[in-house]
Amino acid sequence: MAGSGEESKKLQLYSYWRSSCAFRVRIALNLKGLEYEYKAVNLLKGEQRDPEYLKLNPLGYVPTLVNGDAVIADSFAIIMYLEEKYPQRALLPQDLQKRAINYQNYSFAQVLGIGIHLANLPCFPFLQAANIVAANIQPLQNLAVLKYIQEKVGPNETTPWVQTHIRKGFEALEKLLKDYAGKYATGDEVYVADLFLAPQIHAAIKRFEIDMNQFPTLLRVYEAYQELPAFQDAVPEKQPDATG
Ligand SMILES: N[C@@H](CCC(=O)N[C@@H](CS)C(=O)NCC(=O)O)C(=O)O
């Protein structure tokens, strides 16, 4: 029966310690105070392509959230699911008009299949910032993409490739957020944009050697995340499957 036992079972998060997409969801779970069982999927060993795992996540990616009979296989969808189901510690602004503008921006970009053109849209940044990370930076640094570049272009080409796309995305984010940022990306409250920015900046610094001094707004909000336990408990290095 759909939904049976959902409330009595612990949430399960299929995750990989270094996955920035899973990192977003770990922050959301921590902010909302939700306990979960950590199910490690080793991306380097190809466990994301295991037939049993593909039944949960047909694209073979992490994260996947399982809540009883509910299976959600995309970080953004998971965060929106958590937001609806567990409204405590809201991740979107309460003002419905602001939310509507957020969704308008997000769906417009999705329909066109492109990143959002900053100049053409109402400049409301919550989902716009999340979408720049989710659509225009992270997919270009995915393991499958890097493996392809390594094999087809050359073994030393992956880092410059990732750096180029992180810098391009961060330049857009810097312009977008400089007028909105407060202590955090879109003001003095943590919202969904922060859940996407923190893992991407973390990866930029720790893995891809990006000099964040070029991006003062992003650097400032990243420093503010260092004080938040929900963010710090979610960092890759603290996960049970972390290796290095
Ligand atoms: N849109 C998906 C993207 C998921 C994704 O790209 N996950 C990466 C880790 S951050 C992955 O599992 N990569 C495995 C691979 O490339 O084989 C989401 O936001 O959850």
GROMACS .gro file of C-alpha atoms and ligand atoms in nm:
model
  264
    1MET     CA    1   0.000   0.000   0.000
    2ALA     CA    2   0.142   0.335  -0.101
    3GLY     CA    3   0.284   0.526   0.188
    4SER     CA    4   0.247   0.243   0.439
    5GLY     CA    5   0.521   0.244   0.699
    6GLU     CA    6   0.658   0.568   0.557
    7GLU     CA    7   0.648   0.753   0.885
    8SER     CA    8   0.788   0.468   1.093
    9LYS     CA    9   1.096   0.408   0.875
   10LYS     CA   10   1.403   0.623   0.874
   11LEU     CA   11   1.478   0.821   0.561
   12GLN     CA   12   1.753   0.664   0.353
   13LEU     CA   13   1.996   0.876   0.152
   14TYR     CA   14   2.203   0.711  -0.118
   15SER     CA   15   2.511   0.927  -0.125
   16TYR     CA   16   2.877   0.947  -0.209
   17TRP     CA   17   3.097   1.151   0.021
   18ARG     CA   18   3.242   1.367  -0.255
   19SER     CA   19   2.919   1.420  -0.449
   20SER     CA   20   2.825   1.786  -0.445
   21CYS     CA   21   2.465   1.691  -0.536
   22ALA     CA   22   2.439   1.463  -0.232
   23PHE     CA   23   2.605   1.734  -0.019
   24ARG     CA   24   2.313   1.969  -0.104
   25VAL     CA   25   2.063   1.717   0.027
   26ARG     CA   26   2.267   1.641   0.339
   27ILE     CA   27   2.253   2.013   0.426
   28ALA     CA   28   1.875   2.019   0.373
   29LEU     CA   29   1.826   1.713   0.595
   30ASN     CA   30   2.047   1.863   0.866
   31LEU     CA   31   1.873   2.202   0.854
   32LYS     CA   32   1.535   2.034   0.891
   33GLY     CA   33   1.665   1.819   1.174
   34LEU     CA   34   1.580   1.492   0.995
   35GLU     CA   35   1.766   1.176   1.084
   36TYR     CA   36   1.859   0.953   0.796
   37GLU     CA   37   2.041   0.634   0.717
   38TYR     CA   38   2.350   0.693   0.504
   39LYS     CA   39   2.370   0.443   0.217
   40ALA     CA   40   2.709   0.475   0.050
   41VAL     CA   41   2.731   0.435  -0.328
   42ASN     CA   42   3.095   0.424  -0.438
   43LEU     CA   43   3.105   0.617  -0.764
   44LEU     CA   44   3.470   0.529  -0.828
   45LYS     CA   45   3.383   0.159  -0.813
   46GLY     CA   46   3.086   0.213  -1.048
   47GLU     CA   47   2.825   0.113  -0.788
   48GLN     CA   48   2.590   0.375  -0.937
   49ARG     CA   49   2.549   0.142  -1.236
   50ASP     CA   50   2.460  -0.161  -1.026
   51PRO     CA   51   2.127  -0.299  -1.161
   52GLU     CA   52   1.967  -0.287  -0.815
   53TYR     CA   53   2.066   0.080  -0.773
   54LEU     CA   54   1.943   0.165  -1.125
   55LYS     CA   55   1.596   0.053  -1.016
   56LEU     CA   56   1.603   0.347  -0.773
   57ASN     CA   57   1.787   0.597  -0.992
   58PRO     CA   58   1.761   0.509  -1.362
   59LEU     CA   59   2.026   0.767  -1.462
   60GLY     CA   60   2.279   0.605  -1.229
   61TYR     CA   61   2.350   0.915  -1.022
   62VAL     CA   62   2.355   1.004  -0.655
   63PRO     CA   63   2.171   1.124  -0.457
   64THR     CA   64   1.855   0.919  -0.418
   65LEU     CA   65   1.622   0.960  -0.122
   66VAL     CA   66   1.396   0.675  -0.010
   67ASN     CA   67   1.113   0.746   0.232
   68GLY     CA   68   0.903   0.433   0.268
   69ASP     CA   69   0.750   0.383  -0.076
   70ALA     CA   70   0.864   0.723  -0.204
   71VAL     CA   71   1.182   0.718  -0.414
   72ILE     CA   72   1.319   1.052  -0.536
   73ALA     CA   73   1.621   1.056  -0.763
   74ASP     CA   74   1.739   1.413  -0.810
   75SER     CA   75   1.880   1.657  -0.557
   76PHE     CA   76   1.650   1.944  -0.651
   77ALA     CA   77   1.341   1.721  -0.647
   78ILE     CA   78   1.452   1.577  -0.312
   79ILE     CA   79   1.497   1.923  -0.160
   80MET     CA   80   1.153   2.034  -0.285
   81TYR     CA   81   1.000   1.710  -0.151
   82LEU     CA   82   1.159   1.768   0.189
   83GLU     CA   83   1.039   2.128   0.183
   84GLU     CA   84   0.676   2.023   0.125
   85LYS     CA   85   0.674   1.725   0.356
   86TYR     CA   86   0.875   1.869   0.644
   87PRO     CA   87   0.797   2.243   0.646
   88GLN     CA   88   1.010   2.316   0.951
   89ARG     CA   89   1.306   2.548   0.878
   90ALA     CA   90   1.177   2.671   0.539
   91LEU     CA   91   1.422   2.660   0.249
   92LEU     CA   92   1.223   2.900   0.032
   93PRO     CA   93   1.083   3.241   0.120
   94GLN     CA   94   0.728   3.236   0.257
   95ASP     CA   95   0.611   3.522   0.034
   96LEU     CA   96   0.410   3.354  -0.241
   97GLN     CA   97   0.482   3.619  -0.501
   98LYS     CA   98   0.856   3.585  -0.450
   99ARG     CA   99   0.821   3.210  -0.475
  100ALA     CA  100   0.620   3.242  -0.796
  101ILE     CA  101   0.892   3.454  -0.952
  102ASN     CA  102   1.145   3.195  -0.846
  103TYR     CA  103   0.952   2.916  -1.010
  104GLN     CA  104   0.892   3.127  -1.320
  105ASN     CA  105   1.263   3.177  -1.363
  106TYR     CA  106   1.340   2.817  -1.300
  107SER     CA  107   1.081   2.668  -1.537
  108PHE     CA  108   1.159   2.919  -1.812
  109ALA     CA  109   1.520   2.807  -1.811
  110GLN     CA  110   1.422   2.442  -1.804
  111VAL     CA  111   1.182   2.480  -2.098
  112LEU     CA  112   1.448   2.649  -2.308
  113GLY     CA  113   1.704   2.396  -2.190
  114ILE     CA  114   1.955   2.670  -2.122
  115GLY     CA  115   2.097   2.867  -1.836
  116ILE     CA  116   1.899   3.171  -1.735
  117HIS     CA  117   1.989   3.493  -1.917
  118LEU     CA  118   2.036   3.730  -1.632
  119ALA     CA  119   1.948   4.040  -1.830
  120ASN     CA  120   1.615   3.910  -1.961
  121LEU     CA  121   1.447   3.792  -1.648
  122PRO     CA  122   1.326   3.937  -1.324
  123CYS     CA  123   1.641   3.916  -1.124
  124PHE     CA  124   1.518   3.711  -0.834
  125PRO     CA  125   1.803   3.495  -0.731
  126PHE     CA  126   1.693   3.204  -0.512
  127LEU     CA  127   1.636   2.939  -0.774
  128GLN     CA  128   1.833   3.125  -1.037
  129ALA     CA  129   2.153   3.078  -0.833
  130ALA     CA  130   2.064   2.716  -0.761
  131ASN     CA  131   2.003   2.659  -1.131
  132ILE     CA  132   2.335   2.809  -1.241
  133VAL     CA  133   2.512   2.559  -1.017
  134ALA     CA  134   2.283   2.266  -1.101
  135ALA     CA  135   2.260   2.319  -1.478
  136ASN     CA  136   2.569   2.509  -1.583
  137ILE     CA  137   2.851   2.408  -1.350
  138GLN     CA  138   2.806   2.070  -1.177
  139PRO     CA  139   2.705   1.862  -1.483
  140LEU     CA  140   3.029   1.968  -1.655
  141GLN     CA  141   3.241   1.831  -1.370
  142ASN     CA  142   3.056   1.501  -1.343
  143LEU     CA  143   3.263   1.184  -1.322
  144ALA     CA  144   3.131   1.046  -1.651
  145VAL     CA  145   3.217   1.373  -1.833
  146LEU     CA  146   3.568   1.387  -1.683
  147LYS     CA  147   3.633   1.024  -1.777
  148TYR     CA  148   3.526   1.098  -2.135
  149ILE     CA  149   3.752   1.404  -2.158
  150GLN     CA  150   4.042   1.212  -2.004
  151GLU     CA  151   4.006   0.933  -2.260
  152LYS     CA  152   3.913   1.129  -2.574
  153VAL     CA  153   4.100   1.457  -2.525
  154GLY     CA  154   4.386   1.387  -2.287
  155PRO     CA  155   4.468   1.292  -1.928
  156ASN     CA  156   4.574   1.647  -1.833
  157GLU     CA  157   4.269   1.820  -1.979
  158THR     CA  158   4.011   1.754  -1.710
  159THR     CA  159   4.125   2.012  -1.452
  160PRO     CA  160   4.147   2.306  -1.698
  161TRP     CA  161   3.806   2.204  -1.835
  162VAL     CA  162   3.644   2.206  -1.491
  163GLN     CA  163   3.820   2.527  -1.387
  164THR     CA  164   3.695   2.707  -1.699
  165HIS     CA  165   3.335   2.615  -1.632
  166ILE     CA  166   3.350   2.684  -1.260
  167ARG     CA  167   3.498   3.030  -1.325
  168LYS     CA  168   3.235   3.107  -1.590
  169GLY     CA  169   2.954   3.004  -1.355
  170PHE     CA  170   3.105   3.188  -1.059
  171GLU     CA  171   3.139   3.509  -1.263
  172ALA     CA  172   2.765   3.495  -1.336
  173LEU     CA  173   2.683   3.412  -0.974
  174GLU     CA  174   2.899   3.695  -0.847
  175LYS     CA  175   2.709   3.945  -1.068
  176LEU     CA  176   2.374   3.796  -0.977
  177LEU     CA  177   2.426   3.785  -0.603
  178LYS     CA  178   2.627   4.094  -0.524
  179ASP     CA  179   2.311   4.308  -0.486
  180TYR     CA  180   2.113   4.043  -0.298
  181ALA     CA  181   2.364   3.881  -0.070
  182GLY     CA  182   2.355   3.953   0.299
  183LYS     CA  183   2.522   3.720   0.539
  184TYR     CA  184   2.414   3.441   0.302
  185ALA     CA  185   2.357   3.426  -0.072
  186THR     CA  186   2.016   3.591  -0.088
  187GLY     CA  187   1.995   3.781   0.239
  188ASP     CA  188   2.040   3.708   0.606
  189GLU     CA  189   1.854   3.376   0.600
  190VAL     CA  190   1.977   3.050   0.455
  191TYR     CA  191   1.766   2.951   0.154
  192VAL     CA  192   1.787   2.700  -0.125
  193ALA     CA  193   2.054   2.894  -0.318
  194ASP     CA  194   2.294   2.838  -0.027
  195LEU     CA  195   2.240   2.462  -0.041
  196PHE     CA  196   2.364   2.462  -0.398
  197LEU     CA  197   2.642   2.716  -0.355
  198ALA     CA  198   2.816   2.567  -0.051
  199PRO     CA  199   2.900   2.228  -0.212
  200GLN     CA  200   3.008   2.390  -0.539
  201ILE     CA  201   3.240   2.639  -0.368
  202HIS     CA  202   3.372   2.361  -0.144
  203ALA     CA  203   3.460   2.151  -0.451
  204ALA     CA  204   3.609   2.455  -0.627
  205ILE     CA  205   3.845   2.518  -0.336
  206LYS     CA  206   3.928   2.165  -0.221
  207ARG     CA  207   3.938   1.980  -0.553
  208PHE     CA  208   3.982   2.226  -0.836
  209GLU     CA  209   4.214   2.492  -0.690
  210ILE     CA  210   4.002   2.792  -0.781
  211ASP     CA  211   4.125   3.121  -0.637
  212MET     CA  212   3.812   3.249  -0.463
  213ASN     CA  213   3.957   3.598  -0.413
  214GLN     CA  214   3.824   3.670  -0.763
  215PHE     CA  215   3.473   3.609  -0.629
  216PRO     CA  216   3.444   3.816  -0.308
  217THR     CA  217   3.068   3.770  -0.256
  218LEU     CA  218   3.091   3.394  -0.298
  219LEU     CA  219   3.392   3.378  -0.070
  220ARG     CA  220   3.213   3.582   0.197
  221VAL     CA  221   2.904   3.362   0.203
  222TYR     CA  222   3.119   3.050   0.197
  223GLU     CA  223   3.296   3.176   0.510
  224ALA     CA  224   2.957   3.226   0.675
  225TYR     CA  225   2.866   2.861   0.603
  226GLN     CA  226   3.169   2.755   0.809
  227GLU     CA  227   2.980   2.865   1.121
  228LEU     CA  228   2.669   2.657   1.054
  229PRO     CA  229   2.663   2.301   1.196
  230ALA     CA  230   2.406   2.188   0.933
  231PHE     CA  231   2.659   2.276   0.662
  232GLN     CA  232   2.968   2.157   0.844
  233ASP     CA  233   2.821   1.818   0.934
  234ALA     CA  234   2.738   1.768   0.565
  235VAL     CA  235   3.089   1.828   0.426
  236PRO     CA  236   3.240   1.540   0.225
  237GLU     CA  237   3.527   1.483   0.466
  238LYS     CA  238   3.287   1.406   0.755
  239GLN     CA  239   3.083   1.140   0.574
  240PRO     CA  240   3.110   0.773   0.676
  241ASP     CA  241   3.244   0.668   0.334
  242ALA     CA  242   3.507   0.946   0.311
  243THR     CA  243   3.845   0.814   0.209
  244GLY     CA  244   4.079   1.105   0.187
  245LIG     N1  245   2.049   1.635  -1.149
  245LIG     C1  246   2.106   1.536  -1.063
  245LIG     C2  247   2.254   1.518  -1.096
  245LIG     C3  248   2.315   1.408  -1.014
  245LIG     C4  249   2.463   1.390  -1.043
  245LIG     O1  250   2.514   1.439  -1.144
  245LIG     N2  251   2.531   1.317  -0.953
  245LIG     C5  252   2.674   1.289  -0.969
  245LIG     C6  253   2.747   1.318  -0.840
  245LIG     S1  254   2.734   1.492  -0.795
  245LIG     C7  255   2.691   1.141  -1.000
  245LIG     O2  256   2.625   1.058  -0.942
  245LIG     N3  257   2.782   1.108  -1.093
  245LIG     C8  258   2.812   0.972  -1.127
  245LIG     C9  259   2.875   0.954  -1.261
  245LIG     O3  260   2.910   1.053  -1.327
  245LIG     O4  261   2.888   0.838  -1.300
  245LIG    C10  262   2.088   1.579  -0.917
  245LIG     O5  263   2.088   1.700  -0.891
  245LIG     O6  264   2.071   1.493  -0.831
   0.00000   0.00000   0.00000
